[in-house]
Amino acid sequence: MMVNRPMVGGTAPRVLMAEDEPDIALLLREALEDAGFTVTWAEDGAVALEQEARDPCDALLTDVRMPNLDGVSLVRAVRERRPALPIVVLSGYMTSIDRQALLLLGVPEDRMLEKPVPLEHVAETLRLALNSGARA
């Protein structure tokens, strides 16, 4: 099977993943790395925000419900610094208020994924987000 590996400037795209469940983070990381991404894991939104400031990523993959800084607040803070950063949200529980806030922050509906979701779909959504930019 031929894997469609994404490229950003000739290198594997760097994805910052904010996910507070270690088992889910490990599965996602392995699947995304197999799909050609370089993945950095942050165990909550606050750690992700610090990591992104130190080492900017090519895309952000975030959960919504996390300790210390939730996903919507993380997206809001990242958008202030990097308004064009491609963002994909992956959550097991997202309210209509969360969805509306994310839409207002420029995250398209098709980049808001509900758990459980096939890992291939997460990789494809990131690939499409990187190819079309933050606000498609």
XYZ file of N, CA and C in Angstrom:
408
model
N 0.839 -1.178 0.000
C 0.000 0.000 0.000
C 0.884 1.242 0.000
N 0.599 2.150 -0.886
C 1.342 3.402 -0.993
C 0.775 4.409 0.009
N 1.625 4.976 0.831
C 1.200 5.961 1.818
C 1.436 7.343 1.240
N 0.394 8.164 1.256
C 0.501 9.536 0.785
C 1.108 10.367 1.909
N 2.413 10.587 1.843
C 3.107 11.300 2.906
C 3.058 12.804 2.656
N 2.554 13.542 3.632
C 2.495 14.996 3.487
C 3.888 15.599 3.596
N 4.101 16.705 2.946
C 5.383 17.398 3.022
C 5.127 18.896 3.184
N 5.945 19.532 3.983
C 5.921 20.978 4.147
C 7.334 21.445 3.884
N 7.525 22.113 2.755
C 8.869 22.578 2.423
C 9.871 21.443 2.304
N 9.425 20.259 1.856
C 10.328 19.140 1.656
C 10.591 18.299 2.893
N 9.997 18.645 4.017
C 10.188 17.865 5.240
C 8.834 17.401 5.773
N 8.861 16.429 6.662
C 7.625 15.946 7.280
C 7.008 17.079 8.103
N 5.706 17.310 7.962
C 5.054 18.360 8.752
C 5.104 18.043 10.239
N 5.327 19.080 11.027
C 5.419 18.933 12.472
C 4.066 19.270 13.097
N 3.481 18.276 13.750
C 2.173 18.427 14.384
C 2.369 18.464 15.894
N 1.788 19.465 16.521
C 1.734 19.531 17.968
C 0.389 18.961 18.382
N 0.410 17.913 19.199
C -0.805 17.229 19.627
C -1.038 17.487 21.108
N -2.168 18.123 21.435
C -2.562 18.346 22.824
C -3.652 17.333 23.162
N -3.296 16.354 23.995
C -4.207 15.258 24.352
C -3.862 14.802 25.758
N -4.858 14.831 26.662
C -4.584 14.494 28.059
C -4.671 13.006 28.371
N -5.137 12.192 27.453
C -5.209 10.745 27.670
C -3.982 10.076 27.052
N -3.033 9.596 27.856
C -1.793 9.026 27.323
C -1.998 7.885 26.330
N -2.974 7.004 26.577
C -3.199 5.886 25.653
C -3.659 6.374 24.283
N -4.554 7.358 24.276
C -5.030 7.928 23.013
C -3.886 8.659 22.319
N -3.105 9.403 23.093
C -1.974 10.135 22.525
C -0.983 9.186 21.853
N -0.713 8.050 22.492
C 0.222 7.081 21.918
C -0.315 6.513 20.605
N -1.591 6.134 20.589
C -2.188 5.613 19.349
C -2.148 6.651 18.232
N -2.531 7.876 18.562
C -2.520 8.949 17.560
C -1.107 9.217 17.051
N -0.169 9.298 17.971
C 1.213 9.580 17.585
C 1.742 8.525 16.621
N 1.536 7.250 16.974
C 2.019 6.171 16.104
C 1.367 6.229 14.727
N 0.055 6.438 14.689
C -0.658 6.497 13.411
C -0.202 7.688 12.569
N -0.032 8.825 13.203
C 0.384 10.019 12.458
C 1.827 9.913 11.985
N 2.693 9.351 12.810
C 4.077 9.159 12.376
C 4.146 8.155 11.228
N 3.329 7.105 11.292
C 3.262 6.151 10.172
C 2.765 6.825 8.893
N 1.936 7.874 9.045
C 1.399 8.600 7.897
C 2.338 9.703 7.411
N 3.510 9.837 8.054
C 4.500 10.786 7.562
C 4.623 12.090 8.316
N 3.965 12.213 9.452
C 4.059 13.423 10.262
C 5.107 13.244 11.355
N 5.668 14.347 11.815
C 6.485 14.367 13.017
C 5.582 14.919 14.107
N 5.453 14.200 15.216
C 4.472 14.554 16.241
C 5.156 14.859 17.568
N 4.763 15.973 18.173
C 5.164 16.330 19.523
C 3.914 16.283 20.378
N 3.980 15.569 21.501
C 2.826 15.434 22.377
C 2.927 16.365 23.572
N 1.818 17.039 23.845
C 1.675 17.849 25.054
C 0.474 17.306 25.827
N 0.646 17.085 27.145
C -0.396 16.419 27.915
C -1.569 17.311 28.310
N -1.500 18.593 28.006
C -2.651 19.479 28.214
C -2.440 20.759 27.413
N -3.448 21.614 27.438
C -3.383 22.837 26.652
C -2.303 23.801 27.081
N -2.054 23.885 28.387
C -1.022 24.807 28.881
C 0.359 24.383 28.401
N 0.645 23.090 28.482
C 1.935 22.578 28.005
C 2.039 22.786 26.488
N 0.956 22.560 25.781
C 0.962 22.754 24.321
C 1.252 24.203 23.957
N 0.654 25.131 24.681
C 0.871 26.549 24.394
C 2.330 26.929 24.618
N 2.919 26.439 25.699
C 4.341 26.700 25.960
C 5.214 26.070 24.879
N 4.901 24.836 24.501
C 5.672 24.131 23.474
C 5.603 24.862 22.137
N 4.403 25.307 21.767
C 4.226 25.993 20.487
C 4.996 27.307 20.457
N 5.065 27.991 21.580
C 5.816 29.247 21.655
C 7.316 29.004 21.505
N 7.815 27.889 22.076
C 9.250 27.560 22.002
C 9.647 27.011 20.641
N 8.770 26.194 20.068
C 9.107 25.483 18.836
C 7.865 25.420 17.952
N 7.641 26.443 17.134
C 6.421 26.502 16.330
C 6.230 25.256 15.458
N 4.975 24.826 15.395
C 4.614 23.631 14.633
C 4.006 24.038 13.283
N 3.765 23.038 12.442
C 3.097 23.271 11.153
C 1.592 23.131 11.271
N 1.122 22.386 12.286
C -0.311 22.188 12.517
C -0.527 21.807 13.974
N -1.717 22.102 14.466
C -2.099 21.766 15.835
C -3.253 20.780 15.791
N -3.135 19.711 16.564
C -4.207 18.744 16.776
C -4.531 18.792 18.257
N -5.763 19.150 18.608
C -6.081 19.306 20.021
C -7.398 18.676 20.415
N -7.411 18.163 21.638
C -8.629 17.728 22.301
C -9.327 18.991 22.808
N -10.577 18.868 23.247
C -11.287 20.005 23.825
C -11.225 19.969 25.344
N -11.591 18.862 25.933
C -11.634 18.734 27.391
C -10.275 18.276 27.918
N -9.536 19.217 28.504
C -8.214 18.925 29.072
C -8.032 19.754 30.336
N -7.196 19.284 31.252
C -6.912 20.082 32.455
C -6.012 21.281 32.121
N -5.992 22.218 33.022
C -5.115 23.398 32.982
C -5.481 24.416 31.909
N -5.680 24.005 30.676
C -6.108 24.906 29.600
C -6.855 24.048 28.596
N -8.140 24.321 28.408
C -8.933 23.489 27.500
C -8.606 23.804 26.040
N -9.120 22.979 25.157
C -8.805 23.111 23.738
C -9.271 24.411 23.108
N -10.459 24.876 23.471
C -10.955 26.139 22.909
C -10.046 27.292 23.341
N -9.659 27.309 24.607
C -8.747 28.367 25.089
C -7.381 28.259 24.423
N -6.922 27.042 24.192
C -5.652 26.838 23.483
C -5.740 27.388 22.071
N -6.805 27.052 21.363
C -6.979 27.555 19.989
C -7.017 29.080 19.993
N -7.743 29.666 20.928
C -7.834 31.130 21.014
C -6.440 31.743 21.206
N -5.646 31.199 22.113
C -4.307 31.730 22.392
C -3.378 31.547 21.195
N -3.455 30.397 20.543
C -2.598 30.140 19.377
C -2.996 31.062 18.226
N -4.292 31.273 18.034
C -4.765 32.156 16.956
C -4.249 33.581 17.126
N -4.081 34.027 18.378
C -3.556 35.374 18.612
C -2.138 35.509 18.077
N -1.345 34.457 18.222
C 0.051 34.474 17.760
C 0.185 34.087 16.296
N -0.604 33.087 15.896
C -0.452 32.501 14.555
C -1.829 32.277 13.933
N -2.426 33.338 13.393
C -3.795 33.235 12.889
C -3.978 32.256 11.726
N -2.940 31.937 11.015
C -3.081 31.056 9.847
C -2.700 29.598 10.128
N -2.379 29.258 11.366
C -1.965 27.900 11.672
C -3.116 26.917 11.437
N -2.896 25.856 10.660
C -3.938 24.830 10.495
C -4.191 24.112 11.820
N -5.476 24.015 12.178
C -5.874 23.396 13.442
C -6.949 22.349 13.184
N -6.770 21.190 13.815
C -7.765 20.121 13.795
C -8.113 19.821 15.243
N -9.406 19.706 15.529
C -9.880 19.415 16.874
C -10.439 17.997 16.880
N -10.026 17.225 17.866
C -10.459 15.836 18.021
C -10.941 15.676 19.454
N -12.243 15.412 19.635
C -12.775 15.365 20.985
C -13.855 14.311 21.138
N -13.908 13.732 22.320
C -14.964 12.789 22.645
C -16.212 13.484 23.144
N -16.064 14.744 23.519
C -17.203 15.499 24.014
C -17.017 16.963 23.649
N -17.838 17.418 22.706
C -17.766 18.801 22.263
C -19.184 19.358 22.275
N -19.410 20.401 23.040
C -20.737 21.003 23.110
C -20.978 21.903 21.901
N -22.224 22.311 21.723
C -22.533 23.251 20.642
C -21.854 24.593 20.904
N -21.662 24.934 22.170
C -20.949 26.182 22.507
C -19.482 26.072 22.092
N -18.860 24.907 22.348
C -17.479 24.685 21.908
C -17.387 24.819 20.393
N -18.308 24.154 19.679
C -18.299 24.198 18.213
C -18.412 25.634 17.704
N -19.343 26.387 18.268
C -19.533 27.774 17.833
C -18.281 28.607 18.097
N -17.675 28.427 19.275
C -16.453 29.165 19.597
C -15.334 28.812 18.622
N -15.193 27.522 18.315
C -14.146 27.091 17.381
C -14.395 27.633 15.977
N -15.648 27.644 15.551
C -15.970 28.232 14.244
C -15.579 29.702 14.204
N -15.903 30.430 15.271
C -15.549 31.849 15.337
C -14.037 32.062 15.354
N -13.303 31.056 15.833
C -11.840 31.129 15.852
C -11.222 30.624 14.552
N -12.051 30.310 13.573
C -11.538 29.934 12.259
C -11.280 28.461 12.056
N -11.807 27.597 12.921
C -11.665 26.161 12.718
C -12.894 25.688 11.943
N -12.716 25.256 10.694
C -13.874 24.807 9.910
C -14.535 23.568 10.524
N -15.816 23.431 10.296
C -16.593 22.305 10.823
C -15.967 20.965 10.462
N -15.435 20.849 9.241
C -14.876 19.559 8.815
C -13.525 19.254 9.474
N -13.036 20.168 10.301
C -11.813 19.910 11.066
C -12.108 19.701 12.545
N -13.392 19.511 12.869
C -13.815 19.186 14.229
C -14.273 17.734 14.214
N -13.426 16.856 14.709
C -13.683 15.423 14.652
C -14.133 14.906 16.009
N -15.091 13.992 15.984
C -15.611 13.382 17.212
C -14.990 12.012 17.419
N -14.470 11.753 18.632
C -13.975 10.430 18.982
C -15.181 9.525 19.193
N -15.118 8.277 18.834
C -14.001 7.630 18.141
C -14.048 7.950 16.646
N -12.892 8.041 16.046
C -12.763 8.316 14.616
C -11.615 7.459 14.090
N -11.720 6.938 12.873
C -10.597 6.156 12.340
C -9.320 7.002 12.298
N -8.219 6.404 12.721
C -6.951 7.125 12.761
C -6.555 7.652 11.385
N -6.897 6.920 10.341
C -6.589 7.360 8.973
C -7.315 8.666 8.657
N -8.525 8.820 9.217
C -9.301 10.042 8.970
C -8.638 11.249 9.647
N -8.059 11.034 10.810
C -7.347 12.117 11.492
C -6.163 12.557 10.638
N -5.393 11.597 10.150
C -4.228 11.916 9.311
C -4.659 12.628 8.039
N -5.722 12.162 7.415
C -6.200 12.789 6.174
C -6.704 14.206 6.439
N -7.386 14.415 7.543
C -7.873 15.754 7.889
C -6.704 16.702 8.121
N -5.669 16.238 8.798
C -4.465 17.064 8.977
C -3.809 17.368 7.636
N -3.709 16.368 6.790
C -3.103 16.546 5.472
C -3.862 17.621 4.675
N -5.197 17.520 4.674
C -6.015 18.504 3.963
C -5.874 19.894 4.584
N -5.835 19.968 5.909
C -5.675 21.252 6.585
C -4.345 21.910 6.219
N -3.289 21.123 6.170
C -1.981 21.649 5.791
C -1.961 22.118 4.334
N -2.669 21.413 3.477
C -2.689 21.777 2.062
C -3.543 23.007 1.773
N -4.537 23.246 2.618
C -5.437 24.382 2.344
C -5.253 25.551 3.297
N -4.434 25.402 4.324
C -4.208 26.500 5.249
C -5.196 26.485 6.394
N -5.142 27.512 7.218
C -5.941 27.555 8.437
C -7.414 27.717 8.165
N -7.746 28.573 7.270
C -9.160 28.916 7.065
C -9.524 28.612 5.622
N -10.101 27.446 5.430
C -10.468 27.025 4.077
C -11.937 27.196 3.846
